[in-house]
Amino acid sequence: MAFVKDMLRMWAHSWKRFISIAMITLLGVAVLTGIYAGCRDAFRSTDRFFDAQGLHDVQVLSTAGLSNGDIAALRKVNGVAKVQAERSQEVTFDLDGRKSATMQEIGTNGIDQPYLQEGRMPKKAGEIAVTRKFIRDSGKRIGSRLTVIPESASSDTSDTNGTNGADGTNETSGTDEAPSFPTKLTIVGVVLDPQNLSNPDGYSAMTSFRSTATTDYTFFAPSDVVTGTLYTSATLLVKGAAAESTFDESYENTVKQVTDRIDGTVKTDRQKARRQELLDAGNKKIADARAEADKKFADAQSQIDANRQQFNQQVDQIVSMQAGAAAAGAAANGANAGAAAAAGATTPQLDETTRETMRETIIAASPELTQAKQQLDQAQSQLNEQKASTEHTLKTKENELKTSIPQVRWYVQDRQSLGGFSALKSDLDSIQSLGNAFPIVFLLVAVMMSLTAMARMVEEDRSLIGTYVGLGYGRLAVASRYLLFALLACLIGGGLGLIAGFLGIPAFLLVVLQGMYVMPGLRLEYDWLYGSLGIALFVVGVLAATIYACVQEMRQTPASLLRPKAPRAGSRILLERIRPVWNRIGFLGKVTARNIFRFKSRLIMTVGGVAGCTALIVCGLAINDTVADLGIKQYRDIYQYDLMVVSDDSDASAMRTKVASDGRVTSSLDVRIESGDLTVAGSGDGDSGKAGSSGSESIQLVAVPKKHLSDLGEMVTLQPVSSGILGTSGVGKTGSLKLDDDGVIVAQSAASALGVKAGSKVRLTNGDGVQATAKVSAVNRNLIGSDVYVSETYYAKLFDSKDAKNTKNSKSSEDSEALTWNAMLAKLSGSDTSQTDYAESLEEDSSVMKAVSCAHMADSFKFDLMGAVVALIVALAGGLALVVLFTLANTNVSERVREMATLKVLGFFDREVHHYVNREMMILTVMGVILGLPLGRLVGGMLTMALNMPSLYFEVEVKPLSYVIAAVATMAFALLVQLFVNPVLDRIDPISSLKSVE
C-alpha cells in the first residue's frame, strides 16, 4: 500500500510531464485519426447516397444511338444486374442570353434517380425538376414556367443516330425515332443530380476546362411523357458492386470485369449490327423511293398511253371517213348502181403503210391534231427523262450509302468518367494521403519527447529505485511505476485525441467539403478498429521509450543506484579549440556553449524536436504555396496562348472564320483536340480503357499540322523535365524540346502518375476509340491537365496503321490523309478582362463548342479543400511545437535545479537567471529552426509527389515568406514557453535546492 501511495504521490509531483505526454499523444492521435475519419465519413456517406439513388456503375454510349436490340444484348451480359435505357434531348432557352440544357428522362428501373431537395417529382407532361444551380442563376422558383426549343443539331441522337436517306430525309433505323420532350414546361421540384454533387451555393474546389458537361443545366422529366424509341445511353448496375465501397479497388475490379465483357464480343457485334441496321434502313428507303417512283411513272405512262390511244382513235376515224368517201366517188363513176351500192356499204381495206401515210397527212393538215401530237410526244419525253434521272439518283444513293453512314462506335464508361465523381474522389484521396503521412512525424516527435521526459523522471528517482530494489521489490514492479504513468498519460491523451479525431477534425473538414459538394445523409462515424490501433501505436512508442529509460537505470546494482550518479567528466568542446573565437567570448557565453554541446542527448532531443515541428509547419506552407501557384504557372507560364477554341468537326471552318472576323487574334495555331486515354503499354489491354487506374490516365490528345510543328513552341512552353524527391529537379532549357514525327510529347502530370519517361512505350486511345502503341519522345513540363502532343504525320501513322488494336473504320482513307482541325490556340490583344469577356461571347456562337480564356483560368483556379487541410496541419504542428518546447524547457530546468540555486546564491537576480537559462533554449531553438527549414522543404517535396492526383502535378514551391512564417512561429512559441518557465525558476529555493543531489 505504501508503494502505491508513493507511486501516486510521484505521479502528482510529475503532473507537467504527464500533461506533456498526454498532449503529444492527443495531437498525434488526432492527426492520425482526424483526417482519415473525415475522408472516411465523406466516402461512406457518398457511397450510401450513390447506392440509394442507383448511380450507374457502367454507362454505354453510341455514336448512332442505342436500339432495343442493343439494350437486350446488354441485359444478357454476365454480371449485369439491371439495365436502364435512357433518352435525352438538348434544348435551348433564353436566360440573359442563349442557354442550353439537357432534358433528361427519369428512368423507371431505379438507376440514376435524382434526389429531391424541394417540391415534388414531376409526374405528367410538361412538368420538370431542375437543379439548384438553375434556380440560383435564373431566379425562378417552383411553379415558374419555361419554354424551350429543341436543338436538332446539338443532340447526340440527331447528330449521330441518323443518316441522310435516299430521299434526303433524316434516317434512323427503320421505325426508330429520336427522343422528343415537351417544350412548355413547369417547374415542380428542385433536385440533386447524383452524377454531379458540386455545390452551386458554395465554392468550387478547382476549375478545369475539361468539364464533361456539354450544356449549362439539366432538366428532369417523367419517362411516360417522352417519345422516341432511340436511346441516348444505357446505364447498368453490376451485380455485387453495391456491396463494395465505390471508392475502393475491390469495387473497380468488380465493375471492370463487366466492362471487359462488354468491350469484348458484345461491343463489336452490336457496333456491326447497328451499322447494318442503318444500312438496311437506308436501302429500304431507297427501295421504297424506287417503288414509289416506279408507281408514279407507271401511272403517268398509263395516262399518256390512254391519251395517245384516244388521239389515234380520233385520227383513225378521220382516215376511215376519208377512205370511205374516196371509195364512194370511185363507185359513182362505175358501170352500174349495184356496184356503187355495194361499195358504199363496206369500208375499203387499206394496208398499214397507206394508213400511216394518211394519218400523217391528216395530222399535218390539222393544226389542232398537230399540237395534240406534239403535246403527247413532249409528255412522253419528259417522263423518260424523269425516269432516267430518278434511276441515276437512286443508283448514286446506293453507291454513297456505305460511305455516308460512318462506323458505329460504342463508349463503355464507368463512374470515373463522371466529372463530379472523379473530382470528389481525387480531392478526398489527396487529403487522405496527407493524413497518412503527417502522423509519422508526430509519432517520432512523441517518442523523442517521451524518452526525454521519462529518462529524466527515472533519473530523478534513482536513489528511490535503488531503495525499492534493495528492499526486495522486483525490477518489473518498480518499472511499473513509470510504465503505468506513461500508459495512463497515453490513454487519456489518446482518448481525447479520438474525440478530436472522430468529432472535431472531421466536423471541420466536412464543413469545408460541404462548401464544395452536396452530400446528403452525411454523419460522423467512429471506427473502433482504427481508433484503437491509433492509440495502440502511440502507446507502444511511448512505452518503448519508457522501457528503454528504465532499463538504462535498473541494470545497475542497488548499491550503485543508492549512490549519487557521478558527474560527467569534464571535456573540451570543439569551439574551445578555436582560440581566436573562444578568447573573445564572455564568461557566461562560454558556460552557455559548454552546456549546449557537452550534453549531447539534450542537444539532439531539443534540436530534433524543434526541427521536426518546424519542418511540419514548412511542409504545410509548402503544400499551400505549391497549390496556390499551380494556376499561375500553368496558364501564365506554360500556356503562352490566351485563348483555346474548340468546335465540332462540321463547324471547324465556321469557327475559324468567326474568330478571324472578330479581329482580336494576333497569332494562332490550328490543331486537332480529342479526348482519349494514355495507358502504360506493359499494363495490358485490360487497363487501357479505365481512367484513374494505376495504369491509365485521361488525356487531351493534341495533333499539330506537319507544316506548323515549330509553331507549337510559340503557343506552349516546351521544357523537358525529370522528377525527383524535391519536386521538379531536372527542368531543361525553354525551347530545347521540339515536336517531331518520331514520337509523342507527354505532359508531366500524366507521366508522373504512370511512371512514364522519354523512350517509354505507351498505348494511346484517340477520340474514335482507336488504340495504338506510341513512343514517348519527351516529357514536357505541365502541371494541370494531361496533354499529349503528336504531329499530324505520326498521328496518321499510329491510328491508320494495321497494327492499331481496333480497325480503322471510323475514317475513310481520304479523311485519314487530312485531319479536321477542330480547335485553335490563339494569342489575343487586350486586357485579361477583355480576353475573358471575349471567350464568353464566343461560347454563344453556334459554331463554337468550347472557348477557354487562360487569363480566366489563372485567376479562378482554386483548391479550397487543400488550403483548409493545410491550415489544419499548420495549426496542429504549431500546437506540437508548443508542447515540445514546453516539455524540453521543463526537463532542462528540472535537470539543473542545483545549478540555478548556485547562481542565485552567487547573487544572480531572477532576470539574470531567466536570461541564463532561456538563452540556451533560444540558441537550441534557432539551431532546430535552421535544421527544420530545409527538412520541411524535403518532406514537403516528398508529400506533394505522393499526392499523385489525376491530371495534376505538384511542382513544389516554397515562398521565402513561408520560411519566415515558420521560423517566426517557432521562435514565438519558444518565447511563449519562457512565460511558463520563468515562474518555475523564480520558485527555486537556493537553500533547499543546494541540499539536493542531481
PDB file of N, CA and C in Angstrom, residues 238-241 243-257:
ATOM      1  N   VAL A 238     -24.087  -3.279 -61.724  1.00  0.00           N
ATOM      2  CA  VAL A 238     -23.334  -4.527 -61.742  1.00  0.00           C
ATOM      3  C   VAL A 238     -23.651  -5.329 -60.490  1.00  0.00           C
ATOM      4  N   LYS A 239     -23.803  -6.620 -60.647  1.00  0.00           N
ATOM      5  CA  LYS A 239     -24.069  -7.494 -59.510  1.00  0.00           C
ATOM      6  C   LYS A 239     -22.903  -7.466 -58.524  1.00  0.00           C
ATOM      7  N   GLY A 240     -23.221  -7.252 -57.251  1.00  0.00           N
ATOM      8  CA  GLY A 240     -22.201  -7.242 -56.212  1.00  0.00           C
ATOM      9  C   GLY A 240     -21.482  -5.929 -56.041  1.00  0.00           C
ATOM     10  N   ALA A 241     -21.687  -4.958 -56.952  1.00  0.00           N
ATOM     11  CA  ALA A 241     -20.972  -3.685 -56.849  1.00  0.00           C
ATOM     12  C   ALA A 241     -21.488  -2.851 -55.688  1.00  0.00           C
ATOM     13  N   ALA A 243     -22.374  -3.801 -52.856  1.00  0.00           N
ATOM     14  CA  ALA A 243     -21.837  -4.283 -51.579  1.00  0.00           C
ATOM     15  C   ALA A 243     -20.429  -3.764 -51.318  1.00  0.00           C
ATOM     16  N   GLU A 244     -19.771  -3.245 -52.346  1.00  0.00           N
ATOM     17  CA  GLU A 244     -18.430  -2.696 -52.205  1.00  0.00           C
ATOM     18  C   GLU A 244     -18.505  -1.173 -52.099  1.00  0.00           C
ATOM     19  N   SER A 245     -17.492  -0.605 -51.462  1.00  0.00           N
ATOM     20  CA  SER A 245     -17.408   0.861 -51.435  1.00  0.00           C
ATOM     21  C   SER A 245     -16.982   1.349 -52.809  1.00  0.00           C
ATOM     22  N   THR A 246     -17.700   2.319 -53.322  1.00  0.00           N
ATOM     23  CA  THR A 246     -17.441   2.786 -54.680  1.00  0.00           C
ATOM     24  C   THR A 246     -16.057   3.395 -54.849  1.00  0.00           C
ATOM     25  N   PHE A 247     -15.392   3.708 -53.745  1.00  0.00           N
ATOM     26  CA  PHE A 247     -14.071   4.321 -53.824  1.00  0.00           C
ATOM     27  C   PHE A 247     -12.939   3.316 -53.600  1.00  0.00           C
ATOM     28  N   ASP A 248     -13.293   2.046 -53.400  1.00  0.00           N
ATOM     29  CA  ASP A 248     -12.280   1.025 -53.149  1.00  0.00           C
ATOM     30  C   ASP A 248     -11.880   0.321 -54.437  1.00  0.00           C
ATOM     31  N   GLU A 249     -10.707  -0.269 -54.395  1.00  0.00           N
ATOM     32  CA  GLU A 249     -10.214  -1.006 -55.552  1.00  0.00           C
ATOM     33  C   GLU A 249     -11.065  -2.240 -55.831  1.00  0.00           C
ATOM     34  N   SER A 250     -11.638  -2.834 -54.782  1.00  0.00           N
ATOM     35  CA  SER A 250     -12.488  -4.014 -54.977  1.00  0.00           C
ATOM     36  C   SER A 250     -13.701  -3.678 -55.836  1.00  0.00           C
ATOM     37  N   TYR A 251     -14.261  -2.480 -55.650  1.00  0.00           N
ATOM     38  CA  TYR A 251     -15.379  -2.055 -56.488  1.00  0.00           C
ATOM     39  C   TYR A 251     -14.936  -1.903 -57.943  1.00  0.00           C
ATOM     40  N   GLU A 252     -13.788  -1.273 -58.148  1.00  0.00           N
ATOM     41  CA  GLU A 252     -13.287  -1.079 -59.500  1.00  0.00           C
ATOM     42  C   GLU A 252     -13.052  -2.420 -60.190  1.00  0.00           C
ATOM     43  N   ASN A 253     -12.532  -3.391 -59.456  1.00  0.00           N
ATOM     44  CA  ASN A 253     -12.289  -4.704 -60.056  1.00  0.00           C
ATOM     45  C   ASN A 253     -13.594  -5.393 -60.418  1.00  0.00           C
ATOM     46  N   THR A 254     -14.610  -5.252 -59.558  1.00  0.00           N
ATOM     47  CA  THR A 254     -15.908  -5.868 -59.849  1.00  0.00           C
ATOM     48  C   THR A 254     -16.527  -5.282 -61.110  1.00  0.00           C
ATOM     49  N   VAL A 255     -16.475  -3.957 -61.227  1.00  0.00           N
ATOM     50  CA  VAL A 255     -17.055  -3.300 -62.400  1.00  0.00           C
ATOM     51  C   VAL A 255     -16.222  -3.584 -63.643  1.00  0.00           C
ATOM     52  N   LYS A 256     -14.932  -3.657 -63.475  1.00  0.00           N
ATOM     53  CA  LYS A 256     -14.038  -3.867 -64.615  1.00  0.00           C
ATOM     54  C   LYS A 256     -14.296  -5.205 -65.296  1.00  0.00           C
ATOM     55  N   GLN A 257     -14.658  -6.200 -64.523  1.00  0.00           N
ATOM     56  CA  GLN A 257     -14.965  -7.496 -65.117  1.00  0.00           C
ATOM     57  C   GLN A 257     -16.129  -7.388 -66.100  1.00  0.00           C
TER      58      GLN A 257
END
